[in-house]
Amino acid sequence: MNRPALLLALLLVPLAGASLGVGVASLSGDGLVFWVSRLPRTLAVMLTGAALAVAGVVMQQLVRNRFVEPGTTGTGEAAALGLLTVTLIAPGAALWVKMLAATAAGLLGTAAFLALIRRLPPQEVLLVPIAGLVWSGVLGAMVLHIGWQTDLLQLVGIWLMTGEFSGVIAGRYELLWLAGLAAALAIFAADRFAILGLGDGVARGLGLNPRSVMRLGMVVVALVTALVMATVGMVPFIGLVVPNIVSRVMGDNLRASLPVTALGGAALLLACDILGRLVIHPYEIPVSAVLGVCGSALFLWLLWRAPRHG
Amino acid sequence: MIKVTDLSHRIGPAPILSDVSLSLPAGKITALIGPNGAGKSTLLSLIARLTPLQHGQITVAGLDVARTPSAALAKVMAILPQNASVHSRLRVRDLVAFGRWPHHQGRPGPEDRAMVAAAITRMGLDALADRFLDALSGGQRQRAHLAMAFAQGTEWLLLDEPLAALDMAHARRLMQELAALRDAGKSVVLVLHEVNYAAAWADHVVAMQNGRIVAEGPPAEVFTPAVLEPLYDMPLRVETYAGRPLVLNHL
C-alpha cells in the first residue's frame, strides 16, 4: 500500500467513528439504532463515495478528458429515464428488473455520449464537458417531462436532485455493495484503463482491444451510476473532484492511484455527510447540497492551481 | 520477414494504397520514404494492425495480421504511432513499463524491470525517469514513447516518423541505437522524411508515391536523381560520402 492510501485509510477510521456516533437518536443499549441506521448509513456513504470516484476516473479515461464525470455526461439522466420507463410499464417489477433497466439505459446513454463526442475536434478540450452537459440536459428534460405528465416528479426529484443518506436503513442500501463491486472490478483492471487513456493506437500496439476495454468501462460507469441514483440519488462532484486531486498529486498510473481515489471518495463524502448532519442539528442538509458547495469550491481551486510537476 | 500481398486501402472514396505487394527483410533497417500522402503511414499502421485490413494480406514473421490475436502480435512487433502524444499524467518510468504489459499482463517480474531500466537508459532518459509526461518537451516525450517500444523487446520494431520531434543529437543517437538493435538480430521498419538519415542508416529502402511502390532496394540504388526527382517532384543532386549516398535536397 502506498503512502497516500495509508494516510487516507487512517483518516477514514475516525471519520467512520464519527459517522457512527453522530445523529439525533442516542445509541440505545440494544444496539438497534446502530445496526439498523448508523452502520448501514456509514457503509452506504463510503461505498457510494468510493464507487463514484472510481467511476469518475473510468469515465475520464474513456473520454480522455479530465472534466467529465458520469453525472455530467448523461449517464445518470439516462439511467433515470430507464428506471422511470420500467416504473411506468411494470410498476410491480422486481427490484433487480428495475436496476437492470436503469443500468441498461445508463449504458445506452453513455454509449450515445461517446459516439457524440467522437466527432468533436480532440484539441478543443472544453467541448467534451460542454457536450456532456447539453446531452445530460436533453435527457434530464425528457425525464422531467415524462415525470410531470405521469405525476412521478417526486420520484424523479429523489433520483436526480437530492442525493442524501438520511433514508438509508438496513435492507435499503445493500445494492450499493454491487456498485462497490463494480468499482473493485475497475481497480482490478486499472492497467487496461490507463493504457486506454494513452490512445487507441498505443492500446492496440500493446495487444489490447480498445473497444472491449471501453465496453468494460461503460458497464462499470453505468452500473455504479444507476445503483447510486436509484438507492440514494445523484451525488455530484465526487467523480470529478477526487480523481482530479489524486491525479495532480500522484499522476495517472491507475494501478497505484485508483485505490487512493476510492479511499479519497469515501473520505470526502463521509466528511460532507457528517457536516450535513451537524450544520443545522437536529435537522439535516442533504449531502449533495454540502458537496455542491464544497465540491465547486474545490473544483475552482483545482482549475486555478498549477499542476505539480516532477 | 514481413510479407505484404495485394494490399489496397481506401478512406472513403479516396484510394490510399493500390495493389501493394512487398517483403521487408528481417534483421535489417528498412526505411519507407516518399512525399506527404504517399501512403507510408497507412501501410505501417496496416502492418501494425492499428487500422483494420480492407483488402490484401499481411504476415509478420509468419503470423497473419488479420487472424492472429492482437495480444500474440504484441509479443512479435512493437509500434510507435505517429504523434503519440498523450494528456496522461504518467511518469516516464510508468509509461515505459507499459511496454512490458503484453508479456506480464500486470505482474511484472525482475526481467521486465530490467528491460524497462535498459530501455530508459538506451533513450537517455535516466534523469527524467520520475518526471511526469506533461512536464516534458515534445522531443523528450517522443523519446519516452520510443523507450516504451524498445522495452516491448519484440523481434520487429515499427516506427512512424520517430525523428519528427528530435534534435539532431538525439536523432543520431536513435539511429545508432536502432543499428545496435539490428546488429543484435532485431528488425526495424521506419517512416522517414529526412532522406539522408535513410541514406546513411537504412539497409533497405522502399520509396512510395500515390499509394504505390515506385522503387525498392539498397540505398545506393534508390537514392539516385533518376528515382528521387520524380518521387519528390524537384530537381536535386546526389553525392557520395563515406560510401553512402548523400542527397543535396536542401540547396
Coordinates of C-alpha atoms in Angstrom, one line a residue, chain A residues 12-184:
Chain A
L12 CA -11.3 7.0 7.3
V13 CA -11.2 5.4 10.7
P14 CA -12.0 8.5 12.8
L15 CA -14.4 9.7 10.1
A16 CA -16.3 6.4 10.2
G17 CA -16.2 6.5 14.0
A18 CA -17.7 10.0 14.0
S19 CA -20.4 8.9 11.5
L20 CA -21.4 6.0 13.7
G21 CA -21.7 8.4 16.6
V22 CA -23.4 11.4 15.1
G23 CA -27.2 11.5 14.9
V24 CA -30.3 12.7 16.6
A25 CA -31.2 9.5 18.4
S26 CA -28.8 8.3 21.0
L27 CA -27.3 4.9 20.6
S28 CA -29.5 2.7 22.7
G29 CA -28.4 -0.2 24.7
D30 CA -29.8 -2.9 22.5
G31 CA -27.9 -1.5 19.5
L32 CA -30.9 -1.1 17.3
V33 CA -30.1 2.4 16.1
F34 CA -26.5 1.3 15.5
W35 CA -27.2 -1.8 13.5
V36 CA -30.3 -0.6 11.6
S37 CA -29.4 3.0 10.9
R38 CA -25.9 4.2 11.8
L39 CA -23.8 1.4 10.4
P40 CA -25.8 1.0 7.2
R41 CA -25.6 4.7 6.6
T42 CA -21.9 4.9 7.2
L43 CA -21.3 1.9 4.9
A44 CA -23.6 3.3 2.2
V45 CA -21.8 6.7 2.3
M46 CA -18.4 5.1 2.0
L47 CA -19.4 2.7 -0.8
T48 CA -21.1 5.5 -2.7
G49 CA -18.1 7.8 -2.4
A50 CA -15.6 5.2 -3.4
A51 CA -17.7 3.8 -6.3
L52 CA -18.5 7.3 -7.7
A53 CA -14.9 8.4 -7.5
V54 CA -13.7 5.3 -9.4
A55 CA -16.5 5.6 -11.9
G56 CA -15.3 9.2 -12.5
V57 CA -11.8 8.1 -13.3
V58 CA -13.1 5.4 -15.6
M59 CA -15.3 7.9 -17.4
Q60 CA -12.4 10.3 -17.8
Q61 CA -10.2 7.6 -19.3
L62 CA -12.9 6.6 -21.7
V63 CA -13.3 10.1 -22.9
R64 CA -9.7 11.2 -22.4
N65 CA -10.9 14.3 -20.7
R66 CA -10.5 15.3 -17.1
F67 CA -13.6 17.5 -16.8
V68 CA -16.3 14.9 -17.0
E69 CA -18.0 12.5 -14.6
P70 CA -21.0 10.2 -15.0
G71 CA -23.2 12.9 -13.6
T72 CA -22.3 15.4 -16.3
T73 CA -22.4 13.1 -19.3
G74 CA -26.0 12.0 -19.2
T75 CA -25.4 8.6 -17.6
G76 CA -27.4 9.5 -14.5
E77 CA -30.3 11.0 -16.5
A78 CA -30.3 8.1 -18.9
A79 CA -30.5 5.7 -16.0
A80 CA -33.3 7.7 -14.5
L81 CA -35.1 7.5 -17.9
G82 CA -34.8 3.7 -17.8
L83 CA -36.0 3.5 -14.3
L84 CA -38.9 5.8 -15.0
T85 CA -39.9 3.8 -18.0
V86 CA -39.9 0.5 -16.2
T87 CA -41.8 2.0 -13.3
L88 CA -44.5 3.1 -15.7
I89 CA -44.7 -0.1 -17.8
A90 CA -44.3 -2.6 -15.0
P91 CA -44.8 -0.8 -11.6
G92 CA -44.7 -4.1 -9.8
A93 CA -41.4 -5.4 -11.3
A94 CA -38.9 -6.9 -9.0
L95 CA -36.1 -4.6 -7.8
W96 CA -33.4 -6.4 -9.9
V97 CA -35.5 -5.8 -13.0
K98 CA -35.7 -2.1 -12.3
M99 CA -32.0 -2.0 -11.6
L100 CA -31.3 -3.9 -14.8
A101 CA -33.4 -1.4 -16.8
A102 CA -31.7 1.6 -15.2
T103 CA -28.2 0.1 -15.9
A104 CA -29.1 -0.8 -19.5
A105 CA -30.4 2.7 -20.1
G106 CA -27.3 4.3 -18.4
L107 CA -25.2 2.1 -20.7
L108 CA -27.1 3.3 -23.8
G109 CA -26.8 7.0 -22.6
T110 CA -23.1 6.6 -22.1
A111 CA -22.6 4.9 -25.5
A112 CA -24.5 7.7 -27.2
F113 CA -22.4 10.3 -25.4
L114 CA -19.2 8.6 -26.5
A115 CA -20.5 8.4 -30.1
L116 CA -21.4 12.1 -29.9
I117 CA -18.0 13.4 -28.8
R118 CA -16.2 11.3 -31.4
R119 CA -16.9 14.0 -33.9
L120 CA -15.5 16.8 -31.8
P121 CA -12.0 18.1 -32.5
P122 CA -9.7 16.5 -29.9
Q123 CA -7.7 19.7 -29.2
E124 CA -10.9 21.5 -28.0
V125 CA -10.7 20.1 -24.5
L126 CA -13.7 22.0 -23.1
L127 CA -16.1 21.0 -25.9
V128 CA -16.4 17.5 -24.4
P129 CA -17.7 18.5 -20.9
I130 CA -20.0 21.1 -22.6
A131 CA -21.4 18.4 -24.9
G132 CA -21.9 16.3 -21.9
L133 CA -23.8 19.0 -20.1
V134 CA -26.0 19.5 -23.1
W135 CA -26.6 15.8 -23.5
S136 CA -27.5 15.3 -19.9
G137 CA -29.7 18.4 -20.1
V138 CA -31.6 16.9 -23.0
L139 CA -32.1 13.6 -21.3
G140 CA -33.0 15.3 -18.0
A141 CA -35.6 17.3 -19.8
M142 CA -37.1 14.2 -21.1
V143 CA -37.2 12.6 -17.6
L144 CA -38.8 15.7 -16.2
H145 CA -41.4 15.9 -19.0
I146 CA -42.4 12.3 -18.5
G147 CA -42.3 12.7 -14.8
W148 CA -44.6 15.7 -15.0
Q149 CA -47.0 14.0 -17.3
T150 CA -47.3 11.0 -15.2
D151 CA -47.3 12.6 -11.8
L152 CA -44.0 10.9 -10.9
L153 CA -42.0 14.1 -10.4
Q154 CA -41.5 13.4 -6.7
L155 CA -39.7 10.2 -7.6
V156 CA -37.6 11.9 -10.3
G157 CA -36.7 14.6 -7.7
I158 CA -35.4 11.9 -5.3
W159 CA -33.3 10.3 -8.1
L160 CA -31.8 13.3 -9.8
M161 CA -31.9 16.3 -7.5
T162 CA -31.1 15.4 -3.9
G163 CA -28.6 12.7 -3.2
E164 CA -28.8 12.1 0.5
F165 CA -28.5 9.3 3.0
S166 CA -31.0 10.1 5.8
G167 CA -33.3 7.4 4.5
V168 CA -30.7 4.7 4.5
I169 CA -31.5 1.8 6.8
A170 CA -30.6 -1.8 6.8
G171 CA -32.3 -3.5 3.9
R172 CA -32.5 -0.4 1.8
Y173 CA -28.9 0.2 0.8
E174 CA -27.5 -3.2 0.0
L175 CA -27.5 -2.7 -3.8
L176 CA -24.6 -0.3 -3.1
W177 CA -22.4 -3.3 -2.4
L178 CA -22.8 -4.1 -6.1
A179 CA -21.7 -0.6 -7.0
G180 CA -18.7 -1.2 -4.8
L181 CA -18.0 -4.5 -6.5
A182 CA -18.1 -2.8 -9.9
A183 CA -15.6 -0.2 -8.6
A184 CA -13.4 -3.1 -7.4

